[in-house]
Coordinates of C-alpha atoms in Angstrom, one line a residue:
M1 CA -48.9 39.8 73.0
T2 CA -50.7 36.5 73.4
G3 CA -54.1 35.6 72.2
G4 CA -54.6 38.9 70.5
G5 CA -57.4 39.1 68.0
N6 CA -60.5 40.8 67.0
P7 CA -63.1 40.5 69.8
F8 CA -65.9 40.9 67.3
T9 CA -65.0 37.8 65.3
Y10 CA -68.0 35.9 66.4
V11 CA -70.6 38.6 66.0
G12 CA -71.2 38.0 62.3
P13 CA -72.1 34.3 62.7
I14 CA -74.2 35.0 65.7
L15 CA -76.3 37.7 63.9
R16 CA -76.8 35.2 61.0
M17 CA -78.4 32.9 63.5
V18 CA -81.0 35.3 64.8
P19 CA -83.5 34.7 61.9
L20 CA -83.1 31.0 62.4
G21 CA -83.8 31.4 66.2
I22 CA -86.8 33.5 65.5
F23 CA -88.1 30.9 63.0
V24 CA -87.6 28.1 65.6
I25 CA -89.5 29.9 68.3
C26 CA -92.5 30.7 66.0
A27 CA -92.5 27.0 64.8
V28 CA -92.5 25.9 68.6
I29 CA -95.4 28.2 69.4
F30 CA -97.4 27.1 66.4
V31 CA -97.0 23.4 67.5
I32 CA -98.0 24.1 71.0
L33 CA -101.1 26.0 69.8
W34 CA -101.9 23.2 67.3
V35 CA -101.6 20.4 70.1
R36 CA -103.9 22.4 72.4
R37 CA -106.5 22.8 69.8
K38 CA -106.3 19.0 69.0
Q39 CA -106.8 18.2 72.7
K40 CA -109.8 20.5 72.9
E41 CA -111.3 18.8 69.9
K42 CA -110.7 15.4 71.5
R43 CA -112.5 16.5 74.7
G44 CA -115.3 17.9 72.5
E45 CA -115.0 21.5 73.6
L46 CA -115.2 22.8 70.1
N47 CA -118.4 20.8 69.4
G48 CA -121.8 22.4 69.5
M49 CA -123.8 22.8 72.7
T50 CA -125.6 19.7 74.0
T51 CA -129.0 20.1 75.8
V52 CA -130.4 17.0 77.6
D53 CA -132.8 16.3 80.5
A54 CA -130.7 15.3 83.5
T55 CA -130.8 14.8 87.2
V56 CA -128.2 16.0 89.9
I57 CA -126.8 13.0 91.5
Y58 CA -123.8 14.3 93.3
K59 CA -122.1 17.6 94.4
R60 CA -118.5 18.0 95.6
R61 CA -116.2 20.9 96.5
D62 CA -112.4 20.6 96.0
V63 CA -110.5 23.1 98.2
R64 CA -106.9 23.8 97.0
R65 CA -104.4 25.7 98.9
D66 CA -102.6 28.6 97.0
I67 CA -98.9 28.2 97.6
N68 CA -98.2 31.6 96.3
T69 CA -99.8 33.6 99.2
A70 CA -98.7 34.4 102.6
P71 CA -99.5 31.5 105.0
Y72 CA -101.0 33.9 107.6
D73 CA -103.5 35.5 105.2
E74 CA -106.5 33.1 105.4
R75 CA -108.7 35.1 102.9
Y76 CA -106.3 34.2 100.0
C77 CA -105.0 30.8 100.9
N78 CA -107.7 28.6 99.5
T79 CA -109.4 28.2 96.1
N80 CA -112.7 26.4 95.9
F81 CA -113.6 24.4 92.8
Y82 CA -117.2 23.2 92.6
Y83 CA -118.4 20.1 90.8
V84 CA -121.8 18.7 90.0
T85 CA -122.4 15.3 88.6
F86 CA -125.5 14.9 86.4
E87 CA -127.1 11.8 85.1
E88 CA -128.8 11.9 81.8
K89 CA -131.9 9.9 81.0
T90 CA -129.6 7.6 79.0
G91 CA -127.7 6.8 82.1
N92 CA -124.6 8.6 81.0
K93 CA -123.0 10.3 84.0
L94 CA -121.2 13.7 83.6
E95 CA -119.2 15.7 86.2
L96 CA -118.8 19.3 85.3
L97 CA -117.1 22.2 86.9
V98 CA -119.6 24.9 87.9
S99 CA -119.6 28.3 89.6
G100 CA -120.2 28.7 93.4
S101 CA -123.6 30.1 92.8
V102 CA -124.7 27.1 90.7
Y103 CA -123.3 24.7 93.2
E104 CA -125.3 26.4 96.0
S105 CA -128.6 26.6 93.9
V106 CA -128.8 23.1 92.8
R107 CA -130.1 20.2 95.0
R108 CA -129.2 16.5 94.9
G109 CA -132.1 14.6 93.1
E110 CA -133.2 17.7 91.3
K111 CA -134.3 17.3 87.7
G112 CA -133.9 19.7 84.8
V113 CA -132.4 20.6 81.6
L114 CA -128.7 20.5 81.4
S115 CA -126.7 22.4 78.7
Y116 CA -123.1 21.8 78.2
Q117 CA -120.4 22.0 75.5
G118 CA -117.9 19.3 75.6
L119 CA -116.8 19.2 79.2
R120 CA -117.8 22.9 79.9
F121 CA -120.9 23.6 81.8
V122 CA -123.3 26.1 80.3
N123 CA -126.5 26.0 82.2
F124 CA -128.9 24.0 84.3
M125 CA -132.7 24.9 84.4
P126 CA -134.6 23.0 87.2
K127 CA -138.0 21.8 86.2
K128 CA -140.6 23.4 88.3
H129 CA -143.0 21.0 90.1
Q130 CA -146.6 21.6 88.8
Q131 CA -149.3 21.9 91.5
I132 CA -152.7 20.1 90.8

C-alpha cells in the first residue's frame, strides 16, 4: 500500500483554527463599521439638525437604469434621483437628495426655511407671500 495514512490527520489543526477565523471575521466587521461611522461624522450626518433661510436655485433629476431588471420591462428599468440646490443667505450652496414629491412641490426662486442634517434633507417650508 502506498500513501496510506489516517485521512483525519488534518482535522485537528483545522478545528483549532476555527476560533481564530471567527475572531478575524468579527474584527473585520468591527473595522468596517468603525470606518463607516467616521465617514458619516466627516460628512456631518451625526451632527444636529441645521435650520436656515434658503432659496431654491436649481433642481435636477438623475435617471439611472437598473441593470438587474429585464430590458423589456419599462416599469422597472429606471430609478429616479431628485436633487434640489439651495442657497443660504450667507451664499453657501447646498445640493440635497430629496423625494419626488418635494422635487415637484418646490419652485426655482422659491424662498423658505430649509432644515437639513449633514448632507441629508429634512424639510423645506416655503414662505407664504403676504398680501397687503
